[in-house]
PDB file of C-alpha atoms and ligand atoms in Angstrom:
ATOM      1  CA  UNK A   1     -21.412  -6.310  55.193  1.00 80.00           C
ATOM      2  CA  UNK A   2     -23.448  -3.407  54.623  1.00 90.00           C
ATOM      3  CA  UNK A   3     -24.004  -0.351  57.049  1.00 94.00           C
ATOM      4  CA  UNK A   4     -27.715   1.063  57.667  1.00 96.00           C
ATOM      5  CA  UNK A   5     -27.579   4.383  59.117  1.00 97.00           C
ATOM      6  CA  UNK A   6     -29.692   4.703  62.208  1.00 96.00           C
ATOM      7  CA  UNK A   7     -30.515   8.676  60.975  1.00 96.00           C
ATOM      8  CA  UNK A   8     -31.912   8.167  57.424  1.00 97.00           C
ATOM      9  CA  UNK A   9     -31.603   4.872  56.696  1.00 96.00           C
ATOM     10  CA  UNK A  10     -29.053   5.130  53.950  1.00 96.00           C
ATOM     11  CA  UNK A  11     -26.868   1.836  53.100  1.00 96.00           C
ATOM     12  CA  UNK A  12     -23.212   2.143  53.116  1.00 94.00           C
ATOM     13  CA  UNK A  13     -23.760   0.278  49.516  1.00 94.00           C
ATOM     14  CA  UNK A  14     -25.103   3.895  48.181  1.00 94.00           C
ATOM     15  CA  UNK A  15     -22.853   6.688  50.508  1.00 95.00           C
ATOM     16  CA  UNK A  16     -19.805   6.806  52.812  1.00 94.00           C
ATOM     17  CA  UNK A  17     -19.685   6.293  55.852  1.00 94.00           C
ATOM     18  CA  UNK A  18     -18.444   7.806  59.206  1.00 92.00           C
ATOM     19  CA  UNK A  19     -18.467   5.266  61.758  1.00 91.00           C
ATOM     20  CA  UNK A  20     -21.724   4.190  62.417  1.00 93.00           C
ATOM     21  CA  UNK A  21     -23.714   6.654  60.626  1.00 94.00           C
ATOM     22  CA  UNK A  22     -23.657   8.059  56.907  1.00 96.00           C
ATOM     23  CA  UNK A  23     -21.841  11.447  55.447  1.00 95.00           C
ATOM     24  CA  UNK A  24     -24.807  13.348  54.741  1.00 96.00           C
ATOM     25  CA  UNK A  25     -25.937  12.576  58.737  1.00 97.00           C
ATOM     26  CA  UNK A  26     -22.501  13.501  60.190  1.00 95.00           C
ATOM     27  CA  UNK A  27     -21.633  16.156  58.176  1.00 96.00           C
ATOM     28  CA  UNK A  28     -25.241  17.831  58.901  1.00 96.00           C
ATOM     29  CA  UNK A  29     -24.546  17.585  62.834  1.00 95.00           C
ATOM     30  CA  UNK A  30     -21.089  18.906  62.533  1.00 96.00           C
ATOM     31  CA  UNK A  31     -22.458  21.817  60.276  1.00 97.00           C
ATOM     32  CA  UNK A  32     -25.476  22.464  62.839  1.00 96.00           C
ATOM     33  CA  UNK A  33     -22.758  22.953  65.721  1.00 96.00           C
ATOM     34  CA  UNK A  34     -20.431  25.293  63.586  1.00 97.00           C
ATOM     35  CA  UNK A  35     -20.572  29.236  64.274  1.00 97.00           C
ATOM     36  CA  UNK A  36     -22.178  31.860  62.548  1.00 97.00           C
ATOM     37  CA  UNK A  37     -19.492  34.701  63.189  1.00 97.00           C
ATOM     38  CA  UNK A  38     -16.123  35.579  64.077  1.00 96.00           C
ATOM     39  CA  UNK A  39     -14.796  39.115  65.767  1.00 95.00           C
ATOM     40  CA  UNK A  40     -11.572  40.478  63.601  1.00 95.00           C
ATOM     41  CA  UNK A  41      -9.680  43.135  65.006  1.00 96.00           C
ATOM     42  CA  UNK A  42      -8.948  45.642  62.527  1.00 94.00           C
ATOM     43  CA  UNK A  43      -7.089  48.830  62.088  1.00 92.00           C
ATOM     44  CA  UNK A  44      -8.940  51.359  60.687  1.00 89.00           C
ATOM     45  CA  UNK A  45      -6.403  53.345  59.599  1.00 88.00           C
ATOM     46  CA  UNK A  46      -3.679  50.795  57.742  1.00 90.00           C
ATOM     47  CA  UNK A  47      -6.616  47.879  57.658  1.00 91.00           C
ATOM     48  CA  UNK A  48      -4.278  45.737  59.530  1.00 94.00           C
ATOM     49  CA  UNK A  49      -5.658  43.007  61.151  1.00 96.00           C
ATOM     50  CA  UNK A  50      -4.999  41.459  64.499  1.00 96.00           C
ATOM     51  CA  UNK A  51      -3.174  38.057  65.448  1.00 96.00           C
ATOM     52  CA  UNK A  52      -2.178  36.847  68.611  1.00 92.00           C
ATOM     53  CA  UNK A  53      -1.576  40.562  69.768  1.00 91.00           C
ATOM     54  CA  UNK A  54       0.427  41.676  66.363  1.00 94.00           C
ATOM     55  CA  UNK A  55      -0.880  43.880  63.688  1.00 95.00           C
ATOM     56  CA  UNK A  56      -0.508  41.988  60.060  1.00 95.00           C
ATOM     57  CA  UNK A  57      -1.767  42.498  56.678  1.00 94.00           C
ATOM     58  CA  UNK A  58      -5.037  41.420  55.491  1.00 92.00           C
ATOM     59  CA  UNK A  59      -3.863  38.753  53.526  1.00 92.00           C
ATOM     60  CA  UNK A  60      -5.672  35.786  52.994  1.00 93.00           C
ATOM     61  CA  UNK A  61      -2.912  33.357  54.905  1.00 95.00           C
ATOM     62  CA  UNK A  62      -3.115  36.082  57.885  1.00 96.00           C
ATOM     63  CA  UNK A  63      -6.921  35.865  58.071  1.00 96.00           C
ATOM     64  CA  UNK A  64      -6.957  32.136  57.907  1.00 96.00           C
ATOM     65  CA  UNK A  65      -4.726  31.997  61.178  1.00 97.00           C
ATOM     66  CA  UNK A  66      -6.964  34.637  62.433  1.00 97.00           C
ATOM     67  CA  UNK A  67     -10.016  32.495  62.321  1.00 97.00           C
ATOM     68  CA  UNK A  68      -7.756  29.388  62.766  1.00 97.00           C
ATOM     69  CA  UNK A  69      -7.066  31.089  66.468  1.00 96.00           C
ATOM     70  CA  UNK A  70     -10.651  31.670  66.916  1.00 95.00           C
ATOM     71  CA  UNK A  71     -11.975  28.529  66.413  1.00 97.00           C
ATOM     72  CA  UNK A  72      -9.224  25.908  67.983  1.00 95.00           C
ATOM     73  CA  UNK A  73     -11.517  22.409  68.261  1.00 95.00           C
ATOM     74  CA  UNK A  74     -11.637  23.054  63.983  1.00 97.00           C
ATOM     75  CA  UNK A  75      -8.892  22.235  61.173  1.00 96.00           C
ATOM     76  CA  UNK A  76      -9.782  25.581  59.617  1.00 97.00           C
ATOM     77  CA  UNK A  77      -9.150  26.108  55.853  1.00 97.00           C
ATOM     78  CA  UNK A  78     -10.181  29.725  54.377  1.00 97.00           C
ATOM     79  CA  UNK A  79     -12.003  29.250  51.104  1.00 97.00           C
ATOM     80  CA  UNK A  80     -13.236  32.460  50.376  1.00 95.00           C
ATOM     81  CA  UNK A  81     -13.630  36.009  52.579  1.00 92.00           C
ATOM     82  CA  UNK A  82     -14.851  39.059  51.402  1.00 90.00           C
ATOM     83  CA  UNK A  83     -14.691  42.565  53.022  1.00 82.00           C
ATOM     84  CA  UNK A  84     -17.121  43.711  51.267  1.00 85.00           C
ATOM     85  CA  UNK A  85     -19.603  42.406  52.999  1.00 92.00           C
ATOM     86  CA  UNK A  86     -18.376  41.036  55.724  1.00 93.00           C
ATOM     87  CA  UNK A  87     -18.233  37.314  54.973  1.00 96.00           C
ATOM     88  CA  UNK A  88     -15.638  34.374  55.178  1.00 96.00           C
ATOM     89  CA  UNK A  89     -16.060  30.661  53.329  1.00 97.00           C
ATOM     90  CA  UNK A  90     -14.553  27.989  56.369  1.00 97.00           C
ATOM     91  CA  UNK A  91     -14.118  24.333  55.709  1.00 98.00           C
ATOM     92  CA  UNK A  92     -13.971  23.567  59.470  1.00 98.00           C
ATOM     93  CA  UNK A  93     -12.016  20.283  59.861  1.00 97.00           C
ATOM     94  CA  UNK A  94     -14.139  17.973  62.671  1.00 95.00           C
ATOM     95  CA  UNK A  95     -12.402  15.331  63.972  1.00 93.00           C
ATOM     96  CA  UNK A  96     -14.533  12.799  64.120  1.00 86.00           C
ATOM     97  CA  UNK A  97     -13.944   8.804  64.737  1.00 80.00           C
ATOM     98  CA  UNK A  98     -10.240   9.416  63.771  1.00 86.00           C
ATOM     99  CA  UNK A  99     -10.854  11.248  60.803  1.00 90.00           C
ATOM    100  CA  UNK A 100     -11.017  14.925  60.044  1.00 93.00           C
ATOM    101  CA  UNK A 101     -14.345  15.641  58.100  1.00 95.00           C
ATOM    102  CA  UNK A 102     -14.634  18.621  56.063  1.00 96.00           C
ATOM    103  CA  UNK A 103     -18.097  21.120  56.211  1.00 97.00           C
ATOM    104  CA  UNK A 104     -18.169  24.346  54.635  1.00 97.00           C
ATOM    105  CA  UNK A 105     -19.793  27.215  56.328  1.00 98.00           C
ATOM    106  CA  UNK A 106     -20.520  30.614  55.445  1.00 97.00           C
ATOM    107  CA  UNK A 107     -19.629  33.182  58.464  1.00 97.00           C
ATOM    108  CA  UNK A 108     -20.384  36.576  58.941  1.00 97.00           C
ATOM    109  CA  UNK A 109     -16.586  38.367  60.369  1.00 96.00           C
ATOM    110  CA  UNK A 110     -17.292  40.995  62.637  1.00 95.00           C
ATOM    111  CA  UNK A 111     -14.811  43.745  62.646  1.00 94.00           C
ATOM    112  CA  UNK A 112     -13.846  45.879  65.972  1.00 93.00           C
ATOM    113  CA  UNK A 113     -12.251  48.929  64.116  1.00 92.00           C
ATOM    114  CA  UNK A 114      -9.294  50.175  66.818  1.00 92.00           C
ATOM    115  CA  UNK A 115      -5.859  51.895  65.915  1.00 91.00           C
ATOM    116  CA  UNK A 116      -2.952  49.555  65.628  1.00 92.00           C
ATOM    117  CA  UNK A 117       0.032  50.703  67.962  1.00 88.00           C
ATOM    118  CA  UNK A 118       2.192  52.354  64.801  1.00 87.00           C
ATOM    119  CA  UNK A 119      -1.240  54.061  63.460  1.00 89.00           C
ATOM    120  CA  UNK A 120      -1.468  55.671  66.965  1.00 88.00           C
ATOM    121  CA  UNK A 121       1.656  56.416  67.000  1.00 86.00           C
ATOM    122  CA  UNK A 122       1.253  58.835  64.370  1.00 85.00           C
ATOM    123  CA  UNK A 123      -1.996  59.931  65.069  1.00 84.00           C
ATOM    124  CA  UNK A 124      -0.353  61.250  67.687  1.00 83.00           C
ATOM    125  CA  UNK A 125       3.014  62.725  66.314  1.00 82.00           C
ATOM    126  CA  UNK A 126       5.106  60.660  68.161  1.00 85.00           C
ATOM    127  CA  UNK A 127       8.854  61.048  67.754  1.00 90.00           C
ATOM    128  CA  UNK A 128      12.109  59.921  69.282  1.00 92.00           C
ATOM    129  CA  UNK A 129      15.041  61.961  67.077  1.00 95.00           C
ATOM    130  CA  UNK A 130      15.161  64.762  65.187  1.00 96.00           C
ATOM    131  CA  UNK A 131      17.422  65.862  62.353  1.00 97.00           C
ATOM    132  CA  UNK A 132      17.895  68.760  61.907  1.00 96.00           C
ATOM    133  CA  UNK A 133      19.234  69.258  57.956  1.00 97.00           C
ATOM    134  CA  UNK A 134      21.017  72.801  57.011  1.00 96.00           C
ATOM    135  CA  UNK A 135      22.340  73.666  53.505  1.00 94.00           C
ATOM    136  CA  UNK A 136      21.180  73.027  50.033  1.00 94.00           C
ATOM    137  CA  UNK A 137      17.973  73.198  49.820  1.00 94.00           C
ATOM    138  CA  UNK A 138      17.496  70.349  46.451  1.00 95.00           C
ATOM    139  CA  UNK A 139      19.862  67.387  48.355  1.00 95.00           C
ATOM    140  CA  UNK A 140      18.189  68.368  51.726  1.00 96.00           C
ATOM    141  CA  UNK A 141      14.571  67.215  49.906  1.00 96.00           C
ATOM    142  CA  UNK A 142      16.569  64.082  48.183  1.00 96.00           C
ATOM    143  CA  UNK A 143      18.025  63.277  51.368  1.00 97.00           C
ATOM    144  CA  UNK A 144      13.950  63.522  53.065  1.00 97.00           C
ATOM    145  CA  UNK A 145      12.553  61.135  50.642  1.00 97.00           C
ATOM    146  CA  UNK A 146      15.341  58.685  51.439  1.00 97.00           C
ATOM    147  CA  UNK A 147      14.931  58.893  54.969  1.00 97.00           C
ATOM    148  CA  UNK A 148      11.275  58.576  54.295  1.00 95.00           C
ATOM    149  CA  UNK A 149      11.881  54.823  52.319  1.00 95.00           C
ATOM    150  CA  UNK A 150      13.936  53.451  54.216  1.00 96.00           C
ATOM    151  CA  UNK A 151      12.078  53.502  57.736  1.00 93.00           C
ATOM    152  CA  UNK A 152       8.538  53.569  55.584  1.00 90.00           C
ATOM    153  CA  UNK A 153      10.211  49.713  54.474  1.00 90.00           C
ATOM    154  CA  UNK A 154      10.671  49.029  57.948  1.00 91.00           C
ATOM    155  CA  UNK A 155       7.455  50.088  59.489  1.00 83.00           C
ATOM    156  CA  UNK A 156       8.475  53.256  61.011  1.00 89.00           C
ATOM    157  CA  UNK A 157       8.108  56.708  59.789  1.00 90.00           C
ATOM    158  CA  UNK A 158       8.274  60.602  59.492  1.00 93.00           C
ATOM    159  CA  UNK A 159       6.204  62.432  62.006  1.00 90.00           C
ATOM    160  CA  UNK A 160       6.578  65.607  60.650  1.00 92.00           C
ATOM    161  CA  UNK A 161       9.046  67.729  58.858  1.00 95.00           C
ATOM    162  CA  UNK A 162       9.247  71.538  59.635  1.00 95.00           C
ATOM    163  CA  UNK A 163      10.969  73.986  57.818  1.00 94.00           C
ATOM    164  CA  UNK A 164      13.545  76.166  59.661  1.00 91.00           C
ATOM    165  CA  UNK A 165      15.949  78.777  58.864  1.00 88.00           C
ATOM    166  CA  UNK A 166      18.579  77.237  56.181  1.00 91.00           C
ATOM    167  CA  UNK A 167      16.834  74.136  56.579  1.00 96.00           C
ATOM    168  CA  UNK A 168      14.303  71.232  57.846  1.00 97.00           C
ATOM    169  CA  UNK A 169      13.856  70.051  61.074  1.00 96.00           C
ATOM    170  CA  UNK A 170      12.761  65.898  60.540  1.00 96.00           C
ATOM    171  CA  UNK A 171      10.803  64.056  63.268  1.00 95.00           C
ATOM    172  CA  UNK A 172      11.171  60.541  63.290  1.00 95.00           C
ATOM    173  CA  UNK A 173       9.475  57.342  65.080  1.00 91.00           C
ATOM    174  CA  UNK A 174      12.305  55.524  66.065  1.00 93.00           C
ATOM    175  CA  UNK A 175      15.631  56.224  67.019  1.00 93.00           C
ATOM    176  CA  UNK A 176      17.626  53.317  66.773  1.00 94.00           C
ATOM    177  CA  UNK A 177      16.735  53.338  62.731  1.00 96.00           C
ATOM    178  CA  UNK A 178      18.006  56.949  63.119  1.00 96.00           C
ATOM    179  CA  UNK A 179      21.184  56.268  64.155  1.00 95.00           C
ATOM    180  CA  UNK A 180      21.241  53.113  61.657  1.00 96.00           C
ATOM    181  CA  UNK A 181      20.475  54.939  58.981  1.00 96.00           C
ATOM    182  CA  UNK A 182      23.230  57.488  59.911  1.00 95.00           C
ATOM    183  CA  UNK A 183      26.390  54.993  60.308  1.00 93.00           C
ATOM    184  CA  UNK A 184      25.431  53.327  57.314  1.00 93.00           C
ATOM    185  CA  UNK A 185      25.497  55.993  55.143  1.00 91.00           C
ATOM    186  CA  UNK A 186      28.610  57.769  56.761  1.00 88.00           C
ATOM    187  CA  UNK A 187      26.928  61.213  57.572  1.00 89.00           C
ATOM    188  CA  UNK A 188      28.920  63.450  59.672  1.00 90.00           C
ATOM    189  CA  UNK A 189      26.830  64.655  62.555  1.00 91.00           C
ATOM    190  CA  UNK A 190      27.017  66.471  65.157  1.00 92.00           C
ATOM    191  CA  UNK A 191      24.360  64.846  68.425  1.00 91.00           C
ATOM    192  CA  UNK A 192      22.837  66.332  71.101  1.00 91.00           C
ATOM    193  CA  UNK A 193      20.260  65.083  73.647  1.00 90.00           C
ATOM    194  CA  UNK A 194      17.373  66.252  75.669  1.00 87.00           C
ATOM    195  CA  UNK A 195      15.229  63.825  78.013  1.00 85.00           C
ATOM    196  CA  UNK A 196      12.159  63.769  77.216  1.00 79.00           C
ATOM    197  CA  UNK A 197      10.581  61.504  80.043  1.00 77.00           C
ATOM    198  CA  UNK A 198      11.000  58.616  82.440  1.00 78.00           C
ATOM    199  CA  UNK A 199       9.829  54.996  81.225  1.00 76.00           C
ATOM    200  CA  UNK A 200      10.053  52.150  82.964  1.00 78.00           C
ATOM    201  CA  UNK A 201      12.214  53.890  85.975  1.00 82.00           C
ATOM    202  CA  UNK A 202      14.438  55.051  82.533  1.00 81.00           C
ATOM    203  CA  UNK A 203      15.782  57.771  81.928  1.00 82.00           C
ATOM    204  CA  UNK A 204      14.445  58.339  77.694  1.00 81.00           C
ATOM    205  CA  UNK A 205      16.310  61.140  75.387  1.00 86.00           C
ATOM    206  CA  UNK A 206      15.434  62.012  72.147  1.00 90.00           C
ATOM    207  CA  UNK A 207      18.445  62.402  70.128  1.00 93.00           C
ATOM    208  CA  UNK A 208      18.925  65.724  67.955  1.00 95.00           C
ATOM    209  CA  UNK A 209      21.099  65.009  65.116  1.00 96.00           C
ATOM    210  CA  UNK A 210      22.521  68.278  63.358  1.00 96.00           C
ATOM    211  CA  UNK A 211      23.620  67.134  59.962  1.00 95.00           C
ATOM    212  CA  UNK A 212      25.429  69.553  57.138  1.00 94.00           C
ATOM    213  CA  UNK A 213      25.035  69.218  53.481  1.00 88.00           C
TER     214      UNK A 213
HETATM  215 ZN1   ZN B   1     -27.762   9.161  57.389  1.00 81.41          ZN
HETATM  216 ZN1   ZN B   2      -2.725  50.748  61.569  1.00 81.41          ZN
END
């Protein structure tokens, strides 16, 4: 037996039907409910973007959790976004009557432009070890770049390097990947240690690492 729908009067002999009333009916409520917008938290620095608290990369699977987070009662599915001008493509997913219907929507994305915590970091020259490199001048600036690479790989980084006598004097943002990056390559060094503050009701050094070559 056929369906009438009470909205238009459409037969189910001529569309689909959701329950008691026709596609084009449902699918015009759900869109009429969806949102126009969605706030992204960006860094406007790196252009990282923000989800659940963690600073990722604008990529098209991180923006569809994004929005997926922002809009929970939806089955969200990124179609399209563009930065350019601010604009995402959503199917948002409606459960409806035990099924999950489809609507496309185009949203405007707002962005709040902050400084992700490793951008700030820098900004502000933060640093927790120091080598300090003395002797030829050519391996010193090989060694540099490779210190640069390998915590540039792992989200860290140089603060700043300063040139001393005989030598350069390298700030870095972590020292843990300091003193990694030290035992793995075998480099004789010789440590020192100056606290620099009290965190937590902790004691914090930054480590000085004097390193021949
Ligand atoms: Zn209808
Ligand atoms: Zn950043």
């Amino acid at each position: 037996m056929s369906k009438r729908c009470p909205t238009c009067g459409k037969t189910s002999d001529s569309i689909q039907f959701y329950g008691q009333f026709c596609k084009n009916c449902v699918e015009k409520n759900i869109y009429e409910e969806l949102p126009n917008s969605a706030e992204v938290i960006l860094c406007k620095n790196c252009g990282k973007i923000r989800l659940q608290g963690k600073f990722v990369k604008d990529s098209g699977q991180n923006m569809q959790e994004v929005l997926q987070s922002a809009f929970k009662n939806y089955k969200i599915i990124l179609v399209d976004y563009n930065t350019d001008d601010s604009t995402a493509i959503l199917s948002f997913g409606k459960e409806k009557t035990g099924e999950i219907i489809p609507v496309e929507k185009k949203i405007e994305l707002r962005f709040t432009k902050t400084l992700c915590e490793n951008c700030s970091r820098r900004a502000g020259s933060y640093y927790e070890a120091v080598m300090q490199l003395r002797g030829n001048k050519e391996r010193m600036e090989r060694f540099i770049d490779r210190v640069n690479n390998y915590f540039e790989r792992r989200g860290e980084f140089i603060a700043k390097v300063k040139e001393a006598d005989n030598g350069y004097d390298v700030y870095l943002s972590n020292k843990k990947l300091a003193s990694a990056y030290i035992s793995s390559h075998n480099l004789e060094t010789v440590n020192s240690y100056t606290l620099y503050g009290v965190k937590h009701g902790k004691k914090v050094y930054r480590h000085t690492y004097s390193i021949r070559m």
